[in-house]
Coordinates of C-alpha atoms in Angstrom, one line a residue:
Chain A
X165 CA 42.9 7.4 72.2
X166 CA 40.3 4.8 73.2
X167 CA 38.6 2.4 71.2
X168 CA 35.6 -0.1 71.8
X169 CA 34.9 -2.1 68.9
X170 CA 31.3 -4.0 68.6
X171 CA 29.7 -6.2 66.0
X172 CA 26.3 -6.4 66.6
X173 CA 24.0 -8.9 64.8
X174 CA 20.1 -7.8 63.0
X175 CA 18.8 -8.6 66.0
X176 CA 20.5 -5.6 67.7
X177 CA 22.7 -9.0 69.7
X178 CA 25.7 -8.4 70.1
X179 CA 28.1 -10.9 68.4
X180 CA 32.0 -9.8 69.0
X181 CA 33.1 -6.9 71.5
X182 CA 37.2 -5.7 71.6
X183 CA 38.7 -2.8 73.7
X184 CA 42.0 -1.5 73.0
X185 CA 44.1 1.7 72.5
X186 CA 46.1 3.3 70.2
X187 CA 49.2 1.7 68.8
X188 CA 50.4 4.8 67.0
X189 CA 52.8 8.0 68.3
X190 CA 54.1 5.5 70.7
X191 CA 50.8 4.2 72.6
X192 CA 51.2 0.7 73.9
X193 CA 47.6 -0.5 72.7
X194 CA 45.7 -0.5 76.0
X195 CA 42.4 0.9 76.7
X196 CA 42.5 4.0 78.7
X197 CA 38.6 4.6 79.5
X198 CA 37.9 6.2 82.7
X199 CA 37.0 3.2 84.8
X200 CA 33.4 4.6 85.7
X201 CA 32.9 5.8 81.9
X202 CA 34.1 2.0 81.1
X203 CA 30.9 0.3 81.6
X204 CA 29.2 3.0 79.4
X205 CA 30.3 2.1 76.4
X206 CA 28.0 -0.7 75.4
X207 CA 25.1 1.4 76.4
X208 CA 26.8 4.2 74.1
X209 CA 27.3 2.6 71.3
X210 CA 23.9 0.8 71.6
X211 CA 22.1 3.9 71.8
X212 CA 24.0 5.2 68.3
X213 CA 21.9 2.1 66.8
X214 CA 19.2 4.0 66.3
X215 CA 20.8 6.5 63.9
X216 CA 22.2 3.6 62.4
X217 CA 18.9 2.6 61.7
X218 CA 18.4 6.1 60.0
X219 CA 21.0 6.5 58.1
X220 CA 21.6 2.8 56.4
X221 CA 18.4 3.6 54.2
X222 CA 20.0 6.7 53.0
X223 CA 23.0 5.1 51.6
X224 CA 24.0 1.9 49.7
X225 CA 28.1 2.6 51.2
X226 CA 28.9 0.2 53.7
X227 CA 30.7 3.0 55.3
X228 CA 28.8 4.8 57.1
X229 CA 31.4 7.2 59.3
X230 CA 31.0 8.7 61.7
X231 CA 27.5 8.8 62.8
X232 CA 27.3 9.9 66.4
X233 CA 28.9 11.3 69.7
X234 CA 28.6 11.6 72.7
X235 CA 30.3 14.1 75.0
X236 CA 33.9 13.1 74.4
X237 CA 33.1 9.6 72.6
X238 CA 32.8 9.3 68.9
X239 CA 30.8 6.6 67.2
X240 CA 31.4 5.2 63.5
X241 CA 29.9 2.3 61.6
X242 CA 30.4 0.4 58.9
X243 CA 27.4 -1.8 57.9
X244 CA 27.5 -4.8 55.8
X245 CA 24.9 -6.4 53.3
X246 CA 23.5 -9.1 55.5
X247 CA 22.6 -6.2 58.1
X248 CA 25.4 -6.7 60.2
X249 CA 27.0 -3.4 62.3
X250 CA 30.3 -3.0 62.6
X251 CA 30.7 -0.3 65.7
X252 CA 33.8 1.5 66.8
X253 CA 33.7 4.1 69.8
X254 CA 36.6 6.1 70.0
X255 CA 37.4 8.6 72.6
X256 CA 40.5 10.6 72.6
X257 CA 42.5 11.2 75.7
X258 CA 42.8 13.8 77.9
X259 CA 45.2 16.1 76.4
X260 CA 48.7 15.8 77.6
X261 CA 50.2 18.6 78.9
X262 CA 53.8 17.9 78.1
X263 CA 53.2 17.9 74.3
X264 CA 50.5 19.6 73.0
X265 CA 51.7 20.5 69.7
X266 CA 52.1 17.1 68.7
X267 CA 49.4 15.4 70.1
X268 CA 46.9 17.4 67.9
X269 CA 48.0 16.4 64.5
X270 CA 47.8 12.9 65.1
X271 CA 44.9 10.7 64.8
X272 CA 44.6 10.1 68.5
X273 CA 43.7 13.4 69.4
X274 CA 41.5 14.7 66.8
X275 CA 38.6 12.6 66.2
X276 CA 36.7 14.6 63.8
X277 CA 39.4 15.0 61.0
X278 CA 39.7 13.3 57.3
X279 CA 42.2 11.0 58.4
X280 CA 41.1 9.6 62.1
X281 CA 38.3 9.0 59.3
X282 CA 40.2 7.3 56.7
X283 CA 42.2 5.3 59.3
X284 CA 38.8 3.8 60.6
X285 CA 37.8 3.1 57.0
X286 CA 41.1 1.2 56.8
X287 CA 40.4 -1.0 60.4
X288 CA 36.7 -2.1 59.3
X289 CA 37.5 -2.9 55.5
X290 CA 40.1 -4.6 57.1
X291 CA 38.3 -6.2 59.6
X292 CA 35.3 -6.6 57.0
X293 CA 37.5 -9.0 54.8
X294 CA 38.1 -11.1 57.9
X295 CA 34.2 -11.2 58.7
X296 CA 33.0 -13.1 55.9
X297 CA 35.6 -15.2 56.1
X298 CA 34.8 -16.1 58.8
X299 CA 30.9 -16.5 58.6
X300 CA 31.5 -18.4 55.3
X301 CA 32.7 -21.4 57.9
X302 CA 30.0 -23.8 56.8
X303 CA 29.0 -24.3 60.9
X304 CA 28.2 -20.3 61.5
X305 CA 24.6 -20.0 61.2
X306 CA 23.3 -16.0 61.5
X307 CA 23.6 -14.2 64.7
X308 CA 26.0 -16.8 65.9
X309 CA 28.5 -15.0 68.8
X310 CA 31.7 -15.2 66.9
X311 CA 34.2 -17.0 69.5
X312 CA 37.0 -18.1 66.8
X313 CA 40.7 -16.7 67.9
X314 CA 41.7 -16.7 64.7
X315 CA 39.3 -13.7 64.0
X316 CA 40.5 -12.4 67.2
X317 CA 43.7 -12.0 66.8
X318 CA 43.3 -10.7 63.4
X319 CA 40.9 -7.3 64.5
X320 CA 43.9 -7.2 67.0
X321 CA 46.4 -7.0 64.2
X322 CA 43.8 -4.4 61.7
X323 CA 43.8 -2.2 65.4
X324 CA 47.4 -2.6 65.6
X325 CA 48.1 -1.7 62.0
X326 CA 45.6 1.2 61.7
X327 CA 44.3 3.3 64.7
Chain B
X140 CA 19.5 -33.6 49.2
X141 CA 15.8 -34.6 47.8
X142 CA 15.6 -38.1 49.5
X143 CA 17.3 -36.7 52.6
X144 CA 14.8 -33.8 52.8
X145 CA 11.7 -36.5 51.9
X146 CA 12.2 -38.8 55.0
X147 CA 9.2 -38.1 57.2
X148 CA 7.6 -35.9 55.4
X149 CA 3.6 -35.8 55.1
X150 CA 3.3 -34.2 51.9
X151 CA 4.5 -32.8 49.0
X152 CA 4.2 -28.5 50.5
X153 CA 6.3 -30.4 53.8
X154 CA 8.7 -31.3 51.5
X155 CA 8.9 -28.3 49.3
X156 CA 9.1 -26.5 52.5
X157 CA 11.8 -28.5 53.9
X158 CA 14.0 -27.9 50.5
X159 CA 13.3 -24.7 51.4
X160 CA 14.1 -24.1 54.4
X161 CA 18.5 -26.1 53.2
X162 CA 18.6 -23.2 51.1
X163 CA 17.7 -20.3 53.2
X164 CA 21.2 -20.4 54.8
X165 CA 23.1 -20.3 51.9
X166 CA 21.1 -17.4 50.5
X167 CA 22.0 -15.6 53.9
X168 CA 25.9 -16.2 53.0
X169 CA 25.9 -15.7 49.4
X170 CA 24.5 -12.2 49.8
X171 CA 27.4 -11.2 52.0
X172 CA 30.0 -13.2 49.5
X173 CA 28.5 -12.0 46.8
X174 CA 28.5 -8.2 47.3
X175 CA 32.3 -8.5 48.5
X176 CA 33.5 -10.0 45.6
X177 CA 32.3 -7.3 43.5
X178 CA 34.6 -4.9 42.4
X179 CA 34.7 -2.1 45.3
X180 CA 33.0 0.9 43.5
X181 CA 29.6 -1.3 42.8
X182 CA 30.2 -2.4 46.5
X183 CA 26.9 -1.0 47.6
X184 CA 24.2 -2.5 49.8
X185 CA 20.8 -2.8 47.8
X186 CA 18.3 0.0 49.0
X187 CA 15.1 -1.1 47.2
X188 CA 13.6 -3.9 45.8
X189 CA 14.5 -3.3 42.5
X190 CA 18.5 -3.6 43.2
X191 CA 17.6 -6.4 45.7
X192 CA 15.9 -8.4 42.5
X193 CA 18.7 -7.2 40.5
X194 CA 21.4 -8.2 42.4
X195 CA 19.4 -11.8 42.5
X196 CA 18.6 -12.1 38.9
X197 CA 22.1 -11.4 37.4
X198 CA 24.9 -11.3 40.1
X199 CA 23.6 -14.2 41.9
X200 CA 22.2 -16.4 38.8
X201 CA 25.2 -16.0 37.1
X202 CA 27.3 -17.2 40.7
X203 CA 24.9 -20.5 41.0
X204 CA 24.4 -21.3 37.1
X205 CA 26.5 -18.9 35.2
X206 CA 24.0 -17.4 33.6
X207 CA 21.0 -14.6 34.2
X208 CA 18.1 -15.8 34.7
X209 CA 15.6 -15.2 32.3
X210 CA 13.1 -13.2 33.2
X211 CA 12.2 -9.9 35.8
X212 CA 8.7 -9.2 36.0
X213 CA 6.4 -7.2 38.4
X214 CA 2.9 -9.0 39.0
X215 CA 0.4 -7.9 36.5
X216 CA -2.5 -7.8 39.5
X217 CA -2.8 -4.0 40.7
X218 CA -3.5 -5.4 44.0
X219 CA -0.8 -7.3 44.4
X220 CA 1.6 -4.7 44.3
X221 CA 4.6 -7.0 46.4
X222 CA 4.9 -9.2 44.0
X223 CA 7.5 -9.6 41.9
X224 CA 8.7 -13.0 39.7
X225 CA 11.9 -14.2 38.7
X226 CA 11.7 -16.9 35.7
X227 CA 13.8 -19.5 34.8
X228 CA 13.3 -21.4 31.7
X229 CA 15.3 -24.3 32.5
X230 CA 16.5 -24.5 35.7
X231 CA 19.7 -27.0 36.4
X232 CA 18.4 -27.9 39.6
X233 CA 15.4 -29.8 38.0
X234 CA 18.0 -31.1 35.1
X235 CA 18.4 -34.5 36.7
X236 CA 15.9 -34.9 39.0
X237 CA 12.6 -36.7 37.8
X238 CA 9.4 -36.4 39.6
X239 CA 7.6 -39.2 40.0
X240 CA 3.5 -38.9 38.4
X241 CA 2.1 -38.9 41.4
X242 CA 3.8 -36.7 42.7
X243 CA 3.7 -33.8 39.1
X244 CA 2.7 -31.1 41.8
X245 CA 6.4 -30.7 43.2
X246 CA 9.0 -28.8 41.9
X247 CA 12.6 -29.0 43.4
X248 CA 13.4 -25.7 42.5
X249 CA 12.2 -24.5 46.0
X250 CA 15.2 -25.3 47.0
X251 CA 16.7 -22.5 45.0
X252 CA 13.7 -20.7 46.2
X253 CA 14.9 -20.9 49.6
X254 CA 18.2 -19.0 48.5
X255 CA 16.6 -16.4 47.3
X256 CA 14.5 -15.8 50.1
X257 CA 17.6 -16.2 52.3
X258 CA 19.0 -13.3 50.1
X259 CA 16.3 -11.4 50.5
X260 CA 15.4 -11.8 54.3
X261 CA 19.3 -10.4 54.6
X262 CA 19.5 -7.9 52.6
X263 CA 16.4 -6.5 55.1
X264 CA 13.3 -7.7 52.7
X265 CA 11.7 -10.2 54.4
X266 CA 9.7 -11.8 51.9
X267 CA 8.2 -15.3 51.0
X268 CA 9.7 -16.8 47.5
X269 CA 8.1 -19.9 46.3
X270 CA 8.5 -22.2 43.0
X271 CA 6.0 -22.6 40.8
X272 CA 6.3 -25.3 37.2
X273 CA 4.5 -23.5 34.4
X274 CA 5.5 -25.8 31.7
X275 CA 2.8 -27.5 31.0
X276 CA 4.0 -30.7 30.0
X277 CA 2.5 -30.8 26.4
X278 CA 4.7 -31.7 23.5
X279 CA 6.4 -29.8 21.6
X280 CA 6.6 -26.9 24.0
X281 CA 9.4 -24.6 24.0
X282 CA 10.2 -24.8 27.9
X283 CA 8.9 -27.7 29.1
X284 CA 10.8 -27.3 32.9
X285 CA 10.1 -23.7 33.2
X286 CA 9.7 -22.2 36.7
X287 CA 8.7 -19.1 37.9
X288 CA 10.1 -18.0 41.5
X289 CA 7.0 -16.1 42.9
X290 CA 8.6 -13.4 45.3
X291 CA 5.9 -12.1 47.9
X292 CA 7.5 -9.1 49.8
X293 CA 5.8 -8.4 53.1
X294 CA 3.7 -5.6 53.7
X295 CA 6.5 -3.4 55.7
X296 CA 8.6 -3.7 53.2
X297 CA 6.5 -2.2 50.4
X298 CA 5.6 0.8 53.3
X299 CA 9.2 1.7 53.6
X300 CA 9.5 1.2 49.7
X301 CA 6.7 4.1 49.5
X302 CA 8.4 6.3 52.2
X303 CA 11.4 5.9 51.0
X304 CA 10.8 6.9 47.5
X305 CA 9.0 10.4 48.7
X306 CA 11.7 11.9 50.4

């Protein structure tokens, strides 16, 4: 499994972007997207704004799961108060051949059940907590591009730990 | 934060705005502090205006000046119908500051009027708060400092309000 990860600011601006693969069932954590689909995925998850847009009125839950797909790639969103979008595209890899009995109980391979859900829940509260801890520094003013690598390293470690 | 705020300022709405305009930030940040440090069942965005004022008059009152403010009122006027005003009978803000006569018309709170329109504006209900002294400095009076925080949403917000509420 794939994942692009996107915070994206009221404006629609983006403000943080991370790619990285799955840590679990003995992935190594790098991004596997197919190098023409690559470039898609900002437009992807750009285009699932819309229905963000739909559905954040609909529900006071900052989680909003997963809202929207696109052939193979799976968008969810987490929202927070100050109108800030947490956006995670996932895409599961091909099938392997070699072992396909165990590849489609885990996570990776099967975006649509409760606990690929759950484990995303887990990344963005995670990465959540992080967030206003870091937009409480007294110099981040809203819609700033976050740059610290503090932050950085810590979505790394919430990717690492959870998906 | 008053004189700094007062240097090269033409009037007394400049300055008001300028007071204003300090706090709008921190209302931005509070909002998001805020609703994280409630306990994680309430931890739900605000939907309409109602839990938006809410959320200002007691979770956010009671963060700045431990205590709720006093009042939660809708404007009386029918035509006025994005109106809504928060009242404080003695805010702390105005505790230690005193205005000089010729200047009776200003009223510091706007400062804490520009938190609550930062509050509001990210939440997703752009609106224009504003501080208004009621008190009318006669003797004897029960609440001599009292303020009102006049809280003018705009008109889209009202519009989603109604469309919201059908469906």
């Amino acid at each position: 499994m794939s994942y692009y990860f996107a915070i994206l600011g009221t404006q629609d601006n983006p403000l943080f972007e991370y790619e990285f693969g799955t840590s679990k069932q003995g992935g190594d954590g790098v991004a596997r997207f197919a190098e023409q689909a690559r470039h898609m995925n900002q437009f992807i998850v750009h285009s699932s704004l819309d229905i963000v847009e739909e559905v954040q009125w609909g529900t006071g839950q900052m989680y909003l799961k997963r809202i929207d797909r696109f052939y193979n790639n799976y968008v969810s969103c987490w929202i927070t108060a100050g109108n800030v979008k947490f956006l995670l595209l996932h895409s599961p890899s091909q099938p392997s051949t070699t072992n396909p009995s165990r590849a489609s109980t885990s996570i990776a391979a099967n975006p649509e059940s409760p606990a690929t859900e759950e484990a995303i829940k887990a990344f963005f509260t995670e990465v959540y907590e992080n967030w206003i801890k870091t937009i409480m520094s007294p110099f981040y003013q809203v819609n700033m591009e976050v740059k610290s690598p503090v932050f950085r390293s810590r979505v790394v470690a919430a990717g690492k730990k959870f998906l | 934060m008053v004189s700094y705020a007062q240097r090269r300022v033409t009037g007394i709405q400049d300055l008001e705005k300028r007071l204003n305009t300090q706090g709008h930030p921190i209302g931005l940040k509070l909002l998001d502090l805020l609703l994280y440090r409630e306990p994680p069942r309430q931890q739900v965005r605000p939907l309409n205006i109602i839990a938006v004022l809410q959320f200002i008059h007691t979770t956010l009152w009671k963060h700045l000046f431990n205590r709720p403010a006093d009042a939660l009122e809708k404007s009386n006027d029918v035509e006025k119908p994005d109106e809504y005003m928060i009242s404080d009978n003695e805010p702390l803000v105005n505790q230690y500051i005193s205005v000089p006569r010729e200047m009776n018309q200003l009223n510091c709170a706007a400062f804490v009027a520009g938190i609550v329109e930062g509050v509001c504006d990210g939440a997703g209900f752009p609106a224009r708060v504003t501080a208004h002294s009621v008190g009318k400095g006669e003797e004897g009076e029960l609440w001599p400092g009292k303020t009102v925080f006049l809280v003018k949403f705009q008109e889209e917000v009202v519009e989603r309000e109604q469309y919201l509420g059908k469906n």
